[in-house]
Coordinates of C-alpha atoms in Angstrom, one line a residue:
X114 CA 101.1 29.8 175.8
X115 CA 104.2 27.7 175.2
X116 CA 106.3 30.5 173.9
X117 CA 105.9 32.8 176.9
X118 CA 106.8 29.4 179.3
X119 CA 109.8 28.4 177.3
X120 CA 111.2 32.1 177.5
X121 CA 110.1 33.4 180.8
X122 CA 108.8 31.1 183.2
X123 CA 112.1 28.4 183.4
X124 CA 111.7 28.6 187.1
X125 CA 108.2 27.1 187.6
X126 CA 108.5 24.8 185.0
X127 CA 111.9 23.1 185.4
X128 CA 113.0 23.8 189.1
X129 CA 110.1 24.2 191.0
X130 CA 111.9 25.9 193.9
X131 CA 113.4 29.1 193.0
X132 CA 116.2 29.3 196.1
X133 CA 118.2 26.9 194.2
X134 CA 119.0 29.2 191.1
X135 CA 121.7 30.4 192.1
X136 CA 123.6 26.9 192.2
X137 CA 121.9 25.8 189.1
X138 CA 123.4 26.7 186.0
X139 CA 123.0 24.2 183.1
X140 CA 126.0 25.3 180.9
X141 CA 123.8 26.7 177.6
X142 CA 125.2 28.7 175.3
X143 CA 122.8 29.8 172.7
X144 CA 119.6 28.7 174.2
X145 CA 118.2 30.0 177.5
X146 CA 114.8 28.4 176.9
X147 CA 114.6 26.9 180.0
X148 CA 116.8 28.4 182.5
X149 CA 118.6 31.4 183.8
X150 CA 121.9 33.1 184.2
X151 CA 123.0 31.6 187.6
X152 CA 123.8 35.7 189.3
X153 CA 120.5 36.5 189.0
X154 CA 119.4 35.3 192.9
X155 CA 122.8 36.2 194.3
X156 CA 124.1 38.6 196.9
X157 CA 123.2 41.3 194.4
X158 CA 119.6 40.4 193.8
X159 CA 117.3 43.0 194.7
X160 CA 115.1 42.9 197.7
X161 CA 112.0 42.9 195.5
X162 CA 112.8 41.0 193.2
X163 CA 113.6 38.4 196.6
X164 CA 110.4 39.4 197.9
X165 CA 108.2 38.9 194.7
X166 CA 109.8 35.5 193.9
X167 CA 108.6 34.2 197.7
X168 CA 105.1 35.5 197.0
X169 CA 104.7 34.2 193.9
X170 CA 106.4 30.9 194.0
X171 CA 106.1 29.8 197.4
X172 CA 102.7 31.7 198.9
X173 CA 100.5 32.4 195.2
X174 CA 101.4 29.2 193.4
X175 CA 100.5 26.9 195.7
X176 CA 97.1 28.5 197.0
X177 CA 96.1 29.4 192.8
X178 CA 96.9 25.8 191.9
X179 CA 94.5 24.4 194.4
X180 CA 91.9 26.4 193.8
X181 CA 91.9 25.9 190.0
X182 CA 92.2 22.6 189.8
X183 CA 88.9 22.2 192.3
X184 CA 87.0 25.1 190.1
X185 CA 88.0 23.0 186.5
X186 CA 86.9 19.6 188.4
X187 CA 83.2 21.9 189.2
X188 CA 83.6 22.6 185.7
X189 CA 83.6 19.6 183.7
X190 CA 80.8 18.0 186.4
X191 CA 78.4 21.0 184.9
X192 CA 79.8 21.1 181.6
X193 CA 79.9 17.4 180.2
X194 CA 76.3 16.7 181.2
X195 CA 73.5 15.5 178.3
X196 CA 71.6 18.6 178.0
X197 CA 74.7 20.8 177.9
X198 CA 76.4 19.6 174.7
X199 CA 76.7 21.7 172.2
X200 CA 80.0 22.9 169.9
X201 CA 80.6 25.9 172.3
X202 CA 80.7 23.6 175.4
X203 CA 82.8 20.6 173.4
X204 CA 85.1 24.0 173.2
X205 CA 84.9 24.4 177.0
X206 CA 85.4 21.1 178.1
X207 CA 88.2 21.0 176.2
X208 CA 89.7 23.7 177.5
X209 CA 88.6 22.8 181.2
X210 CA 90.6 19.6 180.6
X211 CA 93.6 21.4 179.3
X212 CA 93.8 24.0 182.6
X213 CA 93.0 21.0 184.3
X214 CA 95.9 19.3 183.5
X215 CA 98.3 22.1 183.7
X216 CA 98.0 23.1 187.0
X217 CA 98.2 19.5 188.2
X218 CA 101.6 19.0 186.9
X219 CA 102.5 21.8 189.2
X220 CA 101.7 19.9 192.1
X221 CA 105.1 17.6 192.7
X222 CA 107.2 20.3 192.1
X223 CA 105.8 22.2 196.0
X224 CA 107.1 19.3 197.7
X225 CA 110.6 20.9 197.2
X226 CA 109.6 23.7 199.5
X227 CA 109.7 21.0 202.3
X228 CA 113.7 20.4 202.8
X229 CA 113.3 17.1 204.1
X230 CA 111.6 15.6 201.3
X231 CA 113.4 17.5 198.8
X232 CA 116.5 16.3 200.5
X233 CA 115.9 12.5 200.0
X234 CA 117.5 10.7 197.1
X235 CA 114.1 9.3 195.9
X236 CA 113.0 12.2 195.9
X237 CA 115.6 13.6 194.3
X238 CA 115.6 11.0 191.1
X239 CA 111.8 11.3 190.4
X240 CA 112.1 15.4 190.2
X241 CA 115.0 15.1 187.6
X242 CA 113.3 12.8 185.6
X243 CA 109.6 14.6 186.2
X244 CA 111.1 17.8 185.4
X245 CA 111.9 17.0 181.8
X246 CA 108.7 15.6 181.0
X247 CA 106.7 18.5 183.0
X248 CA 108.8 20.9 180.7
X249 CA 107.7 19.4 177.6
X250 CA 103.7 18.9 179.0
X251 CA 103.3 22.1 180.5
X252 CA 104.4 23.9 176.7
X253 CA 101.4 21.6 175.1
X254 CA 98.8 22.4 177.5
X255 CA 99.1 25.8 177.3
X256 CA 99.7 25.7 173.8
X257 CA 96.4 24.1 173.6
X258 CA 94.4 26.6 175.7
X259 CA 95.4 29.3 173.9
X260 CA 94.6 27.6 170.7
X261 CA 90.9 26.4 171.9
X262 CA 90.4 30.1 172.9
X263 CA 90.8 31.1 169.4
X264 CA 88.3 27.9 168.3
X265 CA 85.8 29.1 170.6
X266 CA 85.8 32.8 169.5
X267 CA 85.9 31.8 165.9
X268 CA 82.9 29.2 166.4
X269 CA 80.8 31.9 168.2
X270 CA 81.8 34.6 165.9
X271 CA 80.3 32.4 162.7
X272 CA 77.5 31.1 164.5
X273 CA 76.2 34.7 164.9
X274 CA 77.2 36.1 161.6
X275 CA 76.0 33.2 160.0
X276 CA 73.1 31.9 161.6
X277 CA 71.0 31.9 159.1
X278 CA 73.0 29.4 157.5
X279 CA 73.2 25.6 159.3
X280 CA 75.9 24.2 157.0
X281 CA 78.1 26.9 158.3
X282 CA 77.8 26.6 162.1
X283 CA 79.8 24.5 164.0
X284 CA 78.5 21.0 165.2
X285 CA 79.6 19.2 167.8
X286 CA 81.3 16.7 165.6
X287 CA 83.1 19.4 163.6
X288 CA 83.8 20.7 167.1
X289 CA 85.7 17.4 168.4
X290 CA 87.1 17.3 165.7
X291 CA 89.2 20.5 166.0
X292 CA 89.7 19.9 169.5
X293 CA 91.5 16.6 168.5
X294 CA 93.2 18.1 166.4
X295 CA 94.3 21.1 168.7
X296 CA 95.4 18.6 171.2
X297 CA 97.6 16.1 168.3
X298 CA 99.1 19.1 166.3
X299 CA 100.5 21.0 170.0
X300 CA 102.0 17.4 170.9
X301 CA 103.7 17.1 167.5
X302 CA 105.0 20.4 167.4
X303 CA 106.9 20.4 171.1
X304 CA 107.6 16.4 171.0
X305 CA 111.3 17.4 170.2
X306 CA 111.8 19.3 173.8
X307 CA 111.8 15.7 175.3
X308 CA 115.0 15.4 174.0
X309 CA 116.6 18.8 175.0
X310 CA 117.4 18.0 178.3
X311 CA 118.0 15.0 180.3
X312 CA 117.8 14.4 184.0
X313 CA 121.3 14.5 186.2
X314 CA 121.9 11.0 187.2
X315 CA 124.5 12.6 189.6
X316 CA 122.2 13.0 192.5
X317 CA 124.5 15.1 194.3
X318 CA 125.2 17.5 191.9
X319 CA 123.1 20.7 192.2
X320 CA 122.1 20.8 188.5
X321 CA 119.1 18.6 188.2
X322 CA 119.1 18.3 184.5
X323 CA 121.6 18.7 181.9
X324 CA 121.3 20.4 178.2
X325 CA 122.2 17.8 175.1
X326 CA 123.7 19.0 171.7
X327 CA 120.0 19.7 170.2
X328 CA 120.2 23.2 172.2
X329 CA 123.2 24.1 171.0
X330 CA 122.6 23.3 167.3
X331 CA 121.9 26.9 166.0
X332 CA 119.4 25.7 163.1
X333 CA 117.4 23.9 165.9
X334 CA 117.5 27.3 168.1
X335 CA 116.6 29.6 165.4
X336 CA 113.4 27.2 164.4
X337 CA 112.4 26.4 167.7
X338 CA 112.8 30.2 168.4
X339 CA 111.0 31.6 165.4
X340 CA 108.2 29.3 165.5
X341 CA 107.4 29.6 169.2
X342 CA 106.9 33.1 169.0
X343 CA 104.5 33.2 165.8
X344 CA 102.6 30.2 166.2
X345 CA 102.5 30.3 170.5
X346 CA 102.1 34.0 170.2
X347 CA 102.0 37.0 167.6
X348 CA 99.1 34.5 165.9
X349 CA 97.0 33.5 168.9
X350 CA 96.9 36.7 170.1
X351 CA 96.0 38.5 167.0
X352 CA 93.4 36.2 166.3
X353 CA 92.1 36.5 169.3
X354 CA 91.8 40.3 169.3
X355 CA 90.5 40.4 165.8
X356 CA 88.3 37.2 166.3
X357 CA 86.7 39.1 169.4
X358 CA 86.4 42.4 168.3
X359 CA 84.2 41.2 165.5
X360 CA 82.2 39.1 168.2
X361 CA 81.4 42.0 170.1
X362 CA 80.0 43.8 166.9
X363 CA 78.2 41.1 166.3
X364 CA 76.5 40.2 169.3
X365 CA 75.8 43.7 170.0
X366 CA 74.0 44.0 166.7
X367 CA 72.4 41.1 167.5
X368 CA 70.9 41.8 170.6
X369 CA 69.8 45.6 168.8
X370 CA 67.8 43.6 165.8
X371 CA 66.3 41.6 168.4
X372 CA 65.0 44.1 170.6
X373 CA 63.6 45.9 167.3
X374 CA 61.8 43.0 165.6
X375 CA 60.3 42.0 168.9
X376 CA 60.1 38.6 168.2
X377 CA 58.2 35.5 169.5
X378 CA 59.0 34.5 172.6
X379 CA 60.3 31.0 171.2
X380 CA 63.0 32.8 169.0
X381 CA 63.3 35.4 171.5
X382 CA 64.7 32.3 174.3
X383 CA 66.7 31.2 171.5
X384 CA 68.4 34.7 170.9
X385 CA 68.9 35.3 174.8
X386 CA 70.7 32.2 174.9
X387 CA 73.4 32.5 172.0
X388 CA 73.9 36.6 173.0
X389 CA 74.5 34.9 176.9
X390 CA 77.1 32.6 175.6
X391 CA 79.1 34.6 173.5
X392 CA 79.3 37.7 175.9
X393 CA 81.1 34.5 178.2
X394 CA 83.2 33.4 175.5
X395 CA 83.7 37.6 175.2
X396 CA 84.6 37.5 178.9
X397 CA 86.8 34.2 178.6
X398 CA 88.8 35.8 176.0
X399 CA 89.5 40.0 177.3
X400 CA 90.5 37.7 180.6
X401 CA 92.6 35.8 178.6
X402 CA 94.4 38.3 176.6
X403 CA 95.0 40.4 180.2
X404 CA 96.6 37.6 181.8
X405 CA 99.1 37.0 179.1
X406 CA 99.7 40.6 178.6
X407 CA 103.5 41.0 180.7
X408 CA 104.3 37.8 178.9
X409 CA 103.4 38.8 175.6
X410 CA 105.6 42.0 176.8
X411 CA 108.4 39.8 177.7
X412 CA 108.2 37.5 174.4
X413 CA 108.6 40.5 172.3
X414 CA 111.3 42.0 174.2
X415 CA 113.4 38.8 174.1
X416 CA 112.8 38.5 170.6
X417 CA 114.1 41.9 170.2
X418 CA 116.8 42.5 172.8
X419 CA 117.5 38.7 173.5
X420 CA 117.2 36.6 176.5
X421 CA 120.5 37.3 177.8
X422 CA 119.1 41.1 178.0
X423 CA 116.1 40.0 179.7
X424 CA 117.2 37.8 181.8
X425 CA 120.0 39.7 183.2
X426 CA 117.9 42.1 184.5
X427 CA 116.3 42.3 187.8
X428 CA 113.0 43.7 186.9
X429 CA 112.4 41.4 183.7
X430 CA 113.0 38.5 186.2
X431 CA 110.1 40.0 188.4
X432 CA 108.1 40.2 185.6
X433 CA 108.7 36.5 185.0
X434 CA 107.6 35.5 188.2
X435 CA 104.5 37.1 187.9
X436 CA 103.6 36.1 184.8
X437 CA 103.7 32.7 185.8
X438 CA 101.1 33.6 188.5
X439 CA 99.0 35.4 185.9
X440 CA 99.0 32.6 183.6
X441 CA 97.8 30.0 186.2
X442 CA 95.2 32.3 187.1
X443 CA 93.9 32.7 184.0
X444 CA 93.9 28.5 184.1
X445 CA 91.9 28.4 187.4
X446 CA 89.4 31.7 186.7
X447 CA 86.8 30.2 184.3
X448 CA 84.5 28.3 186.8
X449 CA 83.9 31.7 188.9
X450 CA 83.6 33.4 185.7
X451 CA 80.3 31.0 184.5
X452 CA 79.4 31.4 187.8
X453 CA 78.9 34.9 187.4
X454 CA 77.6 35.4 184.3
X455 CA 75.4 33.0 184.1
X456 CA 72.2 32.5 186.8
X457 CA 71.5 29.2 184.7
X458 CA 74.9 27.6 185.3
X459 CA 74.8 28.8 188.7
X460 CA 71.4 27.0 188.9
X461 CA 72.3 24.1 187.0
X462 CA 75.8 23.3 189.5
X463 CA 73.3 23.7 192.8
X464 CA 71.1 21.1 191.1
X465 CA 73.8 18.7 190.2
X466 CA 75.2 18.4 193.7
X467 CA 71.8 18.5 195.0
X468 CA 71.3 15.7 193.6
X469 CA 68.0 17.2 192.6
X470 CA 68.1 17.1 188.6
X471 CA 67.2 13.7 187.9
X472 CA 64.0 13.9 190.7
X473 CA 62.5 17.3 189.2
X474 CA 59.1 17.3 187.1
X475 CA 59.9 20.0 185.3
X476 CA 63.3 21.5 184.2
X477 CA 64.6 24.0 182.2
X478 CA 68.1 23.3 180.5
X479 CA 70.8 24.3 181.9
X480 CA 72.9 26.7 180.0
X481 CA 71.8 26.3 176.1
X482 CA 75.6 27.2 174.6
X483 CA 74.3 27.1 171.2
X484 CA 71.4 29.0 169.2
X485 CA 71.0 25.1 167.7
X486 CA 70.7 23.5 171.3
X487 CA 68.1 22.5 173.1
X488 CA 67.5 26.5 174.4
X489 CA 63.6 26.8 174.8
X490 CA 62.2 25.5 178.3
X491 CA 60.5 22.7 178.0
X492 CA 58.7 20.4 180.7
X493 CA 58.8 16.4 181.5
X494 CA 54.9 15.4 181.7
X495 CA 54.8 14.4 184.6
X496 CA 53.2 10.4 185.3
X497 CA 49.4 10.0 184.9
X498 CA 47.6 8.4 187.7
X499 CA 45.1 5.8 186.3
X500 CA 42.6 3.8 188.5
X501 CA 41.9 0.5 187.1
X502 CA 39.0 -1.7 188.1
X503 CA 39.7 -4.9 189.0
X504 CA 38.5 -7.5 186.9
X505 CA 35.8 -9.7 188.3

């Protein structure tokens, strides 16, 4: 979420190449959202924290971002097809989208591993000015993941304590609609961090970008400060572990007064299909909440101790680096987690790139993701044969 990149993750999200902090040190005085105290990968850095920085950055990164961005593209292909929409999935997609889009913006920054490209002066010029605006993009999207994690849970949570009652379920209208507004409302609120730094036009100066006076203004700092860490973290979070916690009563209860009613096997299809979603939305979320545990750890200690403390300290700046891996897994880990969960979206991806779902008789849908969707199997009659006799 935005707050844990702005205070802990400067590296990934404005360098790209982690060698070159120690020659890198933009001048700010008050605000360290961005970037580090230049000592802290001198002489007198610590083997591991050396060592971790290489695995992460250079060896993890790379491999993670790969990975999720092919496992979000399997995704979408399963998720955005007719007979899967429903609120719950308009959630999904969204969020697909959203990891999507954050771990391709990570891509141009692993050029700078190569020293001949990251040597050229092209090359050079685009980073300083795709930094800025990868700073800014990277704080949106995963403000809006974690924010469409919370809209899931919630829609899921009133859809089984209230699904008795239509008007308060979640359509997939009412569902777009949030997402829009998840998406507008996370670009409003970081639009300003375009103009907190600017790209070095002196290509052969280390620095590649340069702070402006907004950093330094201490009513901008204290805002951007306070803010960050209610609304890209103490809120989320608690949300989500309230949100979920009352899920998980729910759907157990659920499944209990199901089992004891015994009921037709119509509604009994129907039931099996809204506990199976929420126990993935139950997953999405614990896996969630466990990958932005060390940097909910490290916003709450900066907000405490300040960043100077943190980042002055060899084993906070370790932390940092794997937070950043833990936070792109978390981006990449949804497609294996459908996968596992659910037989009918495994079933439903083999079909797709089989080609086979259009060409089928009879079908089942795919993965029903809401109690109101289409969740019952149902079969395609299949074309009658009539023999007609020719006219004489």
């Amino acid at each position: 979420m935005a707050m844990f990149l702005n205070d802990s993750q400067a590296d990934l999200f404005l360098h790209g190449n982690p060698d070159k902090m120690n020659n890198t040190s933009f001048g700010i005085n008050s605000s360290q959202i961005i970037t580090f105290p230049a000592t802290q990968t001198g002489p007198m850095t610590p083997e591991y924290v050396l060592r971790t920085m290489f695995i992460c950055d250079r060896v993890l990164m790379p491999i993670i971002c790969s990975l999720g961005i092919v496992a979000n593209g399997l995704s979408l292909c399963v998720l955005t097809r007719k007979e899967m929409a429903a609120a719950t999935t308009c959630f999904l997609t969204a969020m697909a989208v959203s990891d999507l889009l954050l771990l391709v913006l990570q891509i141009p920054t692993f050029f700078e591993f190569n020293q001949s490209i990251a040597a050229t002066y092209s090359f050079k010029h685009f980073i300083r000015h795709y930094i800025v605006f990868r700073y800014v993009m990277n704080n949106v999207f995963l403000t809006c993941t974690g924010w469409l994690t919370v809209g899931v849970t919630i829609e899921r949570f009133i859809s089984l304590r209230f699904m008795f009652y239509p008007r308060l379920v979640c359509s997939i209208s009412r569902a777009r609609l949030a997402i829009i507004v998840i998406f507008v409302l996370s670009f409003i609120f970081h639009f300003s961090k375009f103009f907190e730094y600017v790209p070095n036009q002196d290509l052969d100066d280390p620095r590649q970008i340069l702070s402006t006076h907004l950093v330094h203004t201490p009513t901008y700092e204290t805002y951007l400060h306070a803010t960050n860490i209610a609304l890209a973290a103490i809120i989320p979070v608690f949300l989500l572990i309230i949100a979920n916690s009352f899920l998980i009563y729910f759907l157990a209860t659920h499944r209990h007064s199901m089992l004891c009613n015994k009921a037709s096997p119509s509604s009994s299809m129907t039931s099996v299909d809204m506990i199976h979603v929420s126990a993935i939305v139950v997953a999405t979320v614990l896996i969630f909440i466990a990958c932005h545990s060390v940097g909910v750890f490290l916003g709450l200690t900066i907000a405490s101790k300040g960043r100077n403390y943190v980042f002055g300290r060899p084993q906070y700046i370790a932390l940092k680096h794997i937070n950043t891996v833990l936070i792109m897994i978390n981006s990449s880990v949804n497609f294996p987690l459908y996968c596992a969960i659910s037989c009918k979206f495994r079933k439903t991806f083999i079909e797709v790139f089989k080609g086979r779902l259009a060409r089928k008789g009879t079908w089942t849908s795919a993965m029903p993701l809401s109690e109101n969707g289409a969740g019952n199997e149902y079969t395609i009659p299949q074309a009658i044969s009539v023999k007609f006799t020719p006219l004489h």
